[in-house]
PDB file of C-alpha atoms in Angstrom:
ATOM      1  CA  UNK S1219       0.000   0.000   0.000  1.00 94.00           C
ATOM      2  CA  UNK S1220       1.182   3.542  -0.694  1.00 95.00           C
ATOM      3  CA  UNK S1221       3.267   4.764   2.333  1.00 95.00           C
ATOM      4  CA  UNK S1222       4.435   8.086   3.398  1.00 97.00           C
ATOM      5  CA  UNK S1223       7.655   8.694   5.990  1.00 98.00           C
ATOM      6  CA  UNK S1224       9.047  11.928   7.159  1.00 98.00           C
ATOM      7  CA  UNK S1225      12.423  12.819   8.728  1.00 98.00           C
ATOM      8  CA  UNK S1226      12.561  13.262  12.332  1.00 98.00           C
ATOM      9  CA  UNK S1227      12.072  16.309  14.521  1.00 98.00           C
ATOM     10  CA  UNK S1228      14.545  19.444  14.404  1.00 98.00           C
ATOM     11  CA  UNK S1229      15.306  22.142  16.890  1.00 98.00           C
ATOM     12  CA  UNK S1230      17.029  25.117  15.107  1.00 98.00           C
ATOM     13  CA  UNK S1231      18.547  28.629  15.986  1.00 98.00           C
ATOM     14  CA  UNK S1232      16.808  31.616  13.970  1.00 98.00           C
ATOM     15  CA  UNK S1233      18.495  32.269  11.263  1.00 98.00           C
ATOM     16  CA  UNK S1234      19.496  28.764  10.546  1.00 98.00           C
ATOM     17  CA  UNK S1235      18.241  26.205   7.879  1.00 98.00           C
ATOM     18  CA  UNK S1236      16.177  22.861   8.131  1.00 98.00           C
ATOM     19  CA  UNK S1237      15.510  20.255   5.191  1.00 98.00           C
ATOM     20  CA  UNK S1238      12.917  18.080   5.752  1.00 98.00           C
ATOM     21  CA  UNK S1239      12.955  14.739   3.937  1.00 98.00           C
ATOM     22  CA  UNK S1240       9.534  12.451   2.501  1.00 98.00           C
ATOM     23  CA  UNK S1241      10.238   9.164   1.430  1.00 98.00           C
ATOM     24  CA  UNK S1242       7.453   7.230  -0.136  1.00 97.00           C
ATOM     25  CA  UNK S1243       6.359   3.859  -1.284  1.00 96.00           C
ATOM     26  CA  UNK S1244       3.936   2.010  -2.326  1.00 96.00           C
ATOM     27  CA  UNK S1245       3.576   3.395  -6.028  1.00 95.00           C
ATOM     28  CA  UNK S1246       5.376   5.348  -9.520  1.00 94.00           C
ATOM     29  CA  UNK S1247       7.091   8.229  -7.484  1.00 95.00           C
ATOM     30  CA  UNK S1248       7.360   9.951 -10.716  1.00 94.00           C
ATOM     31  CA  UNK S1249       3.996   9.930 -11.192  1.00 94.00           C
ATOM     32  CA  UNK S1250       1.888  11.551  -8.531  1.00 95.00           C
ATOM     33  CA  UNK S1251       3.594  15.508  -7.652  1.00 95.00           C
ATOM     34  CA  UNK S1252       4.466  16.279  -3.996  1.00 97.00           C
ATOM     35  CA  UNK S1253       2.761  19.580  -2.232  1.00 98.00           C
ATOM     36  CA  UNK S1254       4.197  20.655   1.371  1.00 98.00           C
ATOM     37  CA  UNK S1255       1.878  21.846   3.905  1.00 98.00           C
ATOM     38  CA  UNK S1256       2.780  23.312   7.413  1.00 98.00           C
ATOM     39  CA  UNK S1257       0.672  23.655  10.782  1.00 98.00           C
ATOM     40  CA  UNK S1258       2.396  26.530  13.603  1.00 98.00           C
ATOM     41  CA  UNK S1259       0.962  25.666  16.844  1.00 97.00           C
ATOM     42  CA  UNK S1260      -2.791  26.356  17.070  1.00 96.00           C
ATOM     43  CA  UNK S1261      -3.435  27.587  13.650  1.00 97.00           C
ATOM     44  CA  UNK S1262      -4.906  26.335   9.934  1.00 97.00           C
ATOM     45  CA  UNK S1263      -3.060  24.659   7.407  1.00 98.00           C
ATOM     46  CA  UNK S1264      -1.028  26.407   5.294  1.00 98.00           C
ATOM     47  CA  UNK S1265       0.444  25.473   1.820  1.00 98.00           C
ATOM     48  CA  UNK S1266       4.229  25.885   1.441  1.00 98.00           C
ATOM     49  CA  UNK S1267       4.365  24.848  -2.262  1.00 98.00           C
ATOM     50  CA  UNK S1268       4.335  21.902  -5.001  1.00 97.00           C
ATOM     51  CA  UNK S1269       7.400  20.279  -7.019  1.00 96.00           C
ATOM     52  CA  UNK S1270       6.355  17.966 -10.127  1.00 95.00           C
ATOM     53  CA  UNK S1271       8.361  14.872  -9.168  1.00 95.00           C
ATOM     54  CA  UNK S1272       8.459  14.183 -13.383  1.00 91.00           C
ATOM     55  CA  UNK S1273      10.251  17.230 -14.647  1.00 92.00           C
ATOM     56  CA  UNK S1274      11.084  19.113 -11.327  1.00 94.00           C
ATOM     57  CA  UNK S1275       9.161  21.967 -11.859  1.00 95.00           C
ATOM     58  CA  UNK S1276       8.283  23.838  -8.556  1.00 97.00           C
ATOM     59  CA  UNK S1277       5.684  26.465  -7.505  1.00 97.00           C
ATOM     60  CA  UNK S1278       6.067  28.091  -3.962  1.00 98.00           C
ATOM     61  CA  UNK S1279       3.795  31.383  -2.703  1.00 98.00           C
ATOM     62  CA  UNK S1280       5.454  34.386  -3.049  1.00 97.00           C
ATOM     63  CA  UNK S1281       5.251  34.510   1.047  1.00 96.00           C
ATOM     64  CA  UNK S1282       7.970  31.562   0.828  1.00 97.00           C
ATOM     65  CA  UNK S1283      10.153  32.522  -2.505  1.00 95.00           C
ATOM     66  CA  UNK S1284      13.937  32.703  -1.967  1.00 96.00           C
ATOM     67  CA  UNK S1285      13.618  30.802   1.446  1.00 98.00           C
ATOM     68  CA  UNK S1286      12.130  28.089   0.298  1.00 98.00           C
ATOM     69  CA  UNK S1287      13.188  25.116  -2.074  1.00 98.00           C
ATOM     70  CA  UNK S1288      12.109  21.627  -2.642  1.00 98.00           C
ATOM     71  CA  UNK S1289      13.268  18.896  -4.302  1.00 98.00           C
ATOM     72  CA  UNK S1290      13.313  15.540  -5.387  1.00 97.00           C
ATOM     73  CA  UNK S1291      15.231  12.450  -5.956  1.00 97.00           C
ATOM     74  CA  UNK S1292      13.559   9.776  -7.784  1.00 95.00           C
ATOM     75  CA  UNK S1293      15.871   6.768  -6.953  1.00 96.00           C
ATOM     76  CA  UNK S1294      14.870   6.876  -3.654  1.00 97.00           C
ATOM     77  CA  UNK S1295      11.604   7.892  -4.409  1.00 97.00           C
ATOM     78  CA  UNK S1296      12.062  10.984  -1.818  1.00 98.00           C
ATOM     79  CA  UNK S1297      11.041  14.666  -1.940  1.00 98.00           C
ATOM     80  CA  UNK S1298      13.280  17.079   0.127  1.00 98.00           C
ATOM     81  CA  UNK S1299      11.932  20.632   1.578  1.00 98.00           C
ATOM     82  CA  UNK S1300      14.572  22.980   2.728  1.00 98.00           C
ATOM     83  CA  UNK S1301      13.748  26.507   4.655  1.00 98.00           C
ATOM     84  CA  UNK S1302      16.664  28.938   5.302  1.00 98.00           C
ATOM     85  CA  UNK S1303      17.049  31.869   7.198  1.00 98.00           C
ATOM     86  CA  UNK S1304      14.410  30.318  10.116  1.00 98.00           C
ATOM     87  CA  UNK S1305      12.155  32.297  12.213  1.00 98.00           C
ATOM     88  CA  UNK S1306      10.779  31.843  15.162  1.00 98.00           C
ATOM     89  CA  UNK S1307       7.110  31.938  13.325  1.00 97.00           C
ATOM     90  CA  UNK S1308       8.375  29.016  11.434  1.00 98.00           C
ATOM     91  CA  UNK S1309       8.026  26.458  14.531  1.00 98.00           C
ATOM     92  CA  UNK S1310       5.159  24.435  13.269  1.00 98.00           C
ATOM     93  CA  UNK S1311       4.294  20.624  11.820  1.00 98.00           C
ATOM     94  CA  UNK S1312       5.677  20.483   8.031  1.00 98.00           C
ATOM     95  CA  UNK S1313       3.382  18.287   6.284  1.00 98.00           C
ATOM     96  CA  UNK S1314       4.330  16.353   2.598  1.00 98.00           C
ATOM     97  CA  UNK S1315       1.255  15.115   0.834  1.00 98.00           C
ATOM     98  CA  UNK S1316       0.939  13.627  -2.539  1.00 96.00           C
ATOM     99  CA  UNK S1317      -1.368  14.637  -5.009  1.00 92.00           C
ATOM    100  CA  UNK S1318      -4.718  12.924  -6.099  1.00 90.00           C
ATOM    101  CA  UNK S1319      -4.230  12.624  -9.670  1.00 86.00           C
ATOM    102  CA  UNK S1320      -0.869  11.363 -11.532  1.00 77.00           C
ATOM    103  CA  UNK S1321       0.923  13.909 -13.697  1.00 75.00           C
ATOM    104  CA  UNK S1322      -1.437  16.722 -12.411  1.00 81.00           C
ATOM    105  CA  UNK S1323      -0.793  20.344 -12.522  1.00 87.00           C
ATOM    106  CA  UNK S1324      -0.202  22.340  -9.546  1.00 87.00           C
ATOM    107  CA  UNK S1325      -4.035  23.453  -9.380  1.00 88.00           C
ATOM    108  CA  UNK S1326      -6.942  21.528  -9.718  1.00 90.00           C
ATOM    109  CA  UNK S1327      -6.077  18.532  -7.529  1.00 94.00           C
ATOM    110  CA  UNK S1328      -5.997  17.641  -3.925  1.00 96.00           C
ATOM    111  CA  UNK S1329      -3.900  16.107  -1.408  1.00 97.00           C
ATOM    112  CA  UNK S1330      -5.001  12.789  -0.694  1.00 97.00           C
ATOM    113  CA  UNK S1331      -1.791  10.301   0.535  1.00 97.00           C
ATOM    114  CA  UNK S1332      -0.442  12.608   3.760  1.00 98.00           C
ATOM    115  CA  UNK S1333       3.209  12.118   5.911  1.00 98.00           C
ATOM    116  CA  UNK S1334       2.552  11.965   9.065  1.00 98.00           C
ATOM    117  CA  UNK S1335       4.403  15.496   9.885  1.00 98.00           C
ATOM    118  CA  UNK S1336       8.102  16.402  10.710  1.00 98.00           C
ATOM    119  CA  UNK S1337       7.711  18.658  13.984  1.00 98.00           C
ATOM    120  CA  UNK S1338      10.331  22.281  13.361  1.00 98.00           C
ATOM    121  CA  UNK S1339      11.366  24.472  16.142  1.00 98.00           C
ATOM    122  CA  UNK S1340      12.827  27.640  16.114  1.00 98.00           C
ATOM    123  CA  UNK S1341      14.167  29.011  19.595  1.00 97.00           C
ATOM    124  CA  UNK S1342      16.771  30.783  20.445  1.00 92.00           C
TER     125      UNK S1342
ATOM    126  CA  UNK J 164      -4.692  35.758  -3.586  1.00 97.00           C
ATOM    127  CA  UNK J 165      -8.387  33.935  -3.188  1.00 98.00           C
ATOM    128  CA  UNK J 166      -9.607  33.781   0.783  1.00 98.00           C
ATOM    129  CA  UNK J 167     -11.741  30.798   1.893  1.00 98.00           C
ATOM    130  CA  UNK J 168     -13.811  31.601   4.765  1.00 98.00           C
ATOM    131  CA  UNK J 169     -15.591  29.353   6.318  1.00 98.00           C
ATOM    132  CA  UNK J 170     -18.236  29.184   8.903  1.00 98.00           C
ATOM    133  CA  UNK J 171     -18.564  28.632  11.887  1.00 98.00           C
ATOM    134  CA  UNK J 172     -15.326  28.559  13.523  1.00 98.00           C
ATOM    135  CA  UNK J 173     -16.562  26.082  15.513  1.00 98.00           C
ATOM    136  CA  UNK J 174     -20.141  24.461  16.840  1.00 97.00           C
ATOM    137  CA  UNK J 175     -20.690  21.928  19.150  1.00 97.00           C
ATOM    138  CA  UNK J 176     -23.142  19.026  18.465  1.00 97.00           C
ATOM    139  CA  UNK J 177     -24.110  15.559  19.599  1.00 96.00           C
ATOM    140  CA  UNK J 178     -23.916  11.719  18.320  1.00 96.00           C
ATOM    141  CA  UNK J 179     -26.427  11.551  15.843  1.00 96.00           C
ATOM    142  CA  UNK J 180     -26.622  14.880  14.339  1.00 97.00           C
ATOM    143  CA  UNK J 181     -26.604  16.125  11.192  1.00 97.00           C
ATOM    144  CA  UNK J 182     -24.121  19.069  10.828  1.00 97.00           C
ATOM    145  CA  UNK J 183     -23.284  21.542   8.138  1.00 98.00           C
ATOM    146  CA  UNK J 184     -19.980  23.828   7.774  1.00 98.00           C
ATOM    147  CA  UNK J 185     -20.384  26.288   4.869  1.00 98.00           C
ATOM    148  CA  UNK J 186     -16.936  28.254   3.124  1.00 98.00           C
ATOM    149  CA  UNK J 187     -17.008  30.997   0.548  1.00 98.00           C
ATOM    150  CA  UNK J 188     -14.378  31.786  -1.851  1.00 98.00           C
ATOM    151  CA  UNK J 189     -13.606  35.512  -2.247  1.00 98.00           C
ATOM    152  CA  UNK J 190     -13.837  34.648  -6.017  1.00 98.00           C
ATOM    153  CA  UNK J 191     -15.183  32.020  -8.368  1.00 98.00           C
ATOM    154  CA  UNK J 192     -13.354  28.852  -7.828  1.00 97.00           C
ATOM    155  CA  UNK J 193     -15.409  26.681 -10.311  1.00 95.00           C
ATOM    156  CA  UNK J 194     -15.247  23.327  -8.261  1.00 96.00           C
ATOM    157  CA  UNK J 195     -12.138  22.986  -6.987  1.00 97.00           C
ATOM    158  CA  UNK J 196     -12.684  22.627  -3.604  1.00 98.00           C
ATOM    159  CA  UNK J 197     -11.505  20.166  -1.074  1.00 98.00           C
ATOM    160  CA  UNK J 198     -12.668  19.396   2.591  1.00 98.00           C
ATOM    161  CA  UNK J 199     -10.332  17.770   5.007  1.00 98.00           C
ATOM    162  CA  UNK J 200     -10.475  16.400   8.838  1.00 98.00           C
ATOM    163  CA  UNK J 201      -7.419  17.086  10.637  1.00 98.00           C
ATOM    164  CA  UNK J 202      -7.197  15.375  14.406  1.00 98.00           C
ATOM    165  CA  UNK J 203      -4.874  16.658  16.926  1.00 96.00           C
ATOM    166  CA  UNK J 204      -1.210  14.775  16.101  1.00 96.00           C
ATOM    167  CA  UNK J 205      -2.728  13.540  12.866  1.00 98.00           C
ATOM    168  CA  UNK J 206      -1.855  14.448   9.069  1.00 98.00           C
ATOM    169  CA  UNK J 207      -5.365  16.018   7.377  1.00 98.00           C
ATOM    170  CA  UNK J 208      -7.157  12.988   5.961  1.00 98.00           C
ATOM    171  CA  UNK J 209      -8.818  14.049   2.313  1.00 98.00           C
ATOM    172  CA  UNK J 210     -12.805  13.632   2.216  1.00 98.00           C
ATOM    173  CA  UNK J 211     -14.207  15.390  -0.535  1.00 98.00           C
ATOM    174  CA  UNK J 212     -12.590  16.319  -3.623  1.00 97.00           C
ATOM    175  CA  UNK J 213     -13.879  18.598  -6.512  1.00 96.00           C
ATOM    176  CA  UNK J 214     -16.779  20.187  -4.486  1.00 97.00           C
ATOM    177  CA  UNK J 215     -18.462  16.852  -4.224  1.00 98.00           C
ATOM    178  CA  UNK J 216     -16.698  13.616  -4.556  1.00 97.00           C
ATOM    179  CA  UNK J 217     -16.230  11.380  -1.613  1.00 98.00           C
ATOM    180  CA  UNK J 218     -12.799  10.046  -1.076  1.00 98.00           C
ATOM    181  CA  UNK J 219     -12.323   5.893  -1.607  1.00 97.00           C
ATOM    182  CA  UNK J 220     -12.855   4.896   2.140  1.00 97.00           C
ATOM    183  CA  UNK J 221     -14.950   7.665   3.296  1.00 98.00           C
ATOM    184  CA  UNK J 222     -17.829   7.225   4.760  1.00 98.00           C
ATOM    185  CA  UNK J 223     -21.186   8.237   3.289  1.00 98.00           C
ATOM    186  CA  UNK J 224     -22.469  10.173   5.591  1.00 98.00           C
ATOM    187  CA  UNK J 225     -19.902  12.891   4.575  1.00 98.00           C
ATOM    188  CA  UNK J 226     -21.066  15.040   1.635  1.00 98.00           C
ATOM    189  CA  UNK J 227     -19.803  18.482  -0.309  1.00 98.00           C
ATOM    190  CA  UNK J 228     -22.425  20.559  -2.267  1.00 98.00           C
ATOM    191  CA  UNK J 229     -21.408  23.606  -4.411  1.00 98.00           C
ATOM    192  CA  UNK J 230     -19.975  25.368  -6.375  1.00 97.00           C
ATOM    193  CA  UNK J 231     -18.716  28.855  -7.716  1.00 97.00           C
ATOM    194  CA  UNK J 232     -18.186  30.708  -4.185  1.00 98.00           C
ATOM    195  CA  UNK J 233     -20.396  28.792  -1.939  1.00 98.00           C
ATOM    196  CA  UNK J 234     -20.068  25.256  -0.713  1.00 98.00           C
ATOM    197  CA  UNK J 235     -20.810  23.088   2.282  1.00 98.00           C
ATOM    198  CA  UNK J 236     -19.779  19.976   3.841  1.00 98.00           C
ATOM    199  CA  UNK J 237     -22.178  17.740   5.906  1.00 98.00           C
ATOM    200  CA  UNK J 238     -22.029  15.177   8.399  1.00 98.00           C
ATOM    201  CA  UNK J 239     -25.022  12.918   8.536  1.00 97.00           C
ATOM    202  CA  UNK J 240     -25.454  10.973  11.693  1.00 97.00           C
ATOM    203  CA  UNK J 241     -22.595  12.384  13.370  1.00 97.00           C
ATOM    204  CA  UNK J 242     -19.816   9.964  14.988  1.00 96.00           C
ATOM    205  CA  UNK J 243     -17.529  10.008  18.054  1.00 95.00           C
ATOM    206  CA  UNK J 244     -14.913   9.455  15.465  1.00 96.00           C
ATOM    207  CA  UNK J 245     -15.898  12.545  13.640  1.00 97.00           C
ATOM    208  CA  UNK J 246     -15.038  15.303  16.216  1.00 94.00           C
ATOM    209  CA  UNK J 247     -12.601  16.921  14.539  1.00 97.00           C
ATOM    210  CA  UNK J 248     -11.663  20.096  12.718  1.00 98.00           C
ATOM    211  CA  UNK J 249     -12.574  20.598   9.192  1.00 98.00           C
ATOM    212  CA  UNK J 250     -10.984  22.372   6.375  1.00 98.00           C
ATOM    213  CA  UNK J 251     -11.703  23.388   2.688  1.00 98.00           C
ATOM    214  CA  UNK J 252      -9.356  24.280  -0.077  1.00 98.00           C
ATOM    215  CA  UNK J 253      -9.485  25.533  -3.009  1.00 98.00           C
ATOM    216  CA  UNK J 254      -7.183  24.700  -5.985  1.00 97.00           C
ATOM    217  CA  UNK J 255      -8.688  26.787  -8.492  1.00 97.00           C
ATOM    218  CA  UNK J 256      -5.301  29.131  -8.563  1.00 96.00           C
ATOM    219  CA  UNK J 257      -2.322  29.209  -6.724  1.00 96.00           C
ATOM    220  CA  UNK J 258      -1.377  30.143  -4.100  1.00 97.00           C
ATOM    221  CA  UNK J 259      -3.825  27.023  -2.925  1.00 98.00           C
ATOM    222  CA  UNK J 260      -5.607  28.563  -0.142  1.00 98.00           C
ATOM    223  CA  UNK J 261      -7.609  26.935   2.988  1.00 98.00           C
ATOM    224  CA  UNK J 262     -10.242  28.170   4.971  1.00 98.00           C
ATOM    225  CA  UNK J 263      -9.345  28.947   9.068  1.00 98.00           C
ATOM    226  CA  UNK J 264     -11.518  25.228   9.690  1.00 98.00           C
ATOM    227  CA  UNK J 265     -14.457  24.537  12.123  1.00 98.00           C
ATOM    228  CA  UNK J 266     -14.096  22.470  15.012  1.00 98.00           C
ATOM    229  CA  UNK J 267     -16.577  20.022  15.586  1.00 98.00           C
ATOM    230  CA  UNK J 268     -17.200  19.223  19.442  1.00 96.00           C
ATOM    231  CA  UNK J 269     -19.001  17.208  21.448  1.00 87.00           C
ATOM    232  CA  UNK J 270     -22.115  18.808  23.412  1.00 87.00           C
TER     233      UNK J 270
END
């Protein structure tokens, strides 16, 4: 059955970097894209961006570009997050979650196979 | 960027009811809209997809209804297991957007 594995927890300084790795199996990694989703402590779901795990294309919000980048490598079927320059408002659950339909776009989909969430904190 | 609000932020209700938790999309989203339970210390778990498709596994008593700005999800028959909080989504455009979610309690 299609499984989902995160990296372990991380304590970080502010200013620092994380990566955050999602290993999956259970299916074609290239064929289902890989969106990132992050939960701070008591608040909604927000989404941190989507790479295309076919042709490595990537779309972030402009609230994450030039701290955020994801990637992917396909012989291990694993996607990779990485946030630099860390804030204390980044302390939250990060969240990988494969799309619902195979070589879908970036819209008109939705998350259906979840990781079970890769707990960041940022403290000085 | 398109806001999802949805309503209420949260409602209490008992085993057996029926309950409904409405979002609106600051702009047309056609139907691309997703609901989702999240549980405390759980991932979000995907229940209805494209305004009104029920996710392979998911009960029936879940249903979505919409579309354009307004939708709603609703819980028929409502479980212990369903206390929860519930979001929507839209993927119309990016940035993908979700609504602040409802939490469901037990009266």
């Amino acid at each position: 059955q299609v499984q989902v594995a995160q990296s372990g927890p991380e304590v970080k300084n502010p200013g620092a970097s994380v990566r955050v790795s999602c290993t999956t199996s259970g299916y074609t990694f290239n064929s289902f894209n890989i969106n990132w989703v992050r939960q701070a402590p008591g608040q909604g779901l927000e989404w941190m961006g989507w790479i295309s795990t076919y042709n490595h294309n990537t779309k972030y919000p402009q609230k994450f570009q030039g701290r955020v980048t994801m990637t992917t490598q396909a012989s291990i079927s694993t996607a990779y997050l990485e946030l630099r320059n860390l804030r204390t408002d980044d302390t939250a659950v990060y969240y990988c979650t494969r799309d619902r339909s195979y070589y879908g776009s970036v819209t008109k989909n939705a998350f259906e196979v979840w990781g079970p969430g890769t707990v960041v904190t940022v403290s000085s | 960027d398109i806001q999802m609000t949805q309503s209420p932020s949260s409602l209490s209700a008992s085993v057996g009811d029926t309950v409904t938790i409405t979002c609106r999309a600051s702009e047309t989203i056609f139907s691309y809209l997703n609901w989702y339970q999240k549980k405390p210390g759980r991932a979000p778990k995907l229940l209805i997809y494209g305004a009104v498709n029920l996710q392979s596994g998911v009960p029936a008593r879940f249903s979505g209804s919409g579309s354009g700005t307004d939708f709603s999800l609703t819980i028929n028959n409502l479980q212990p297991e369903d206390y929860a909080t519930y979001y929507c989504q839209q993927t119309d455009s990016t940035p993908l957007t979700f609504g602040g979610g409802t939490k469901v309690e037990i009266k």
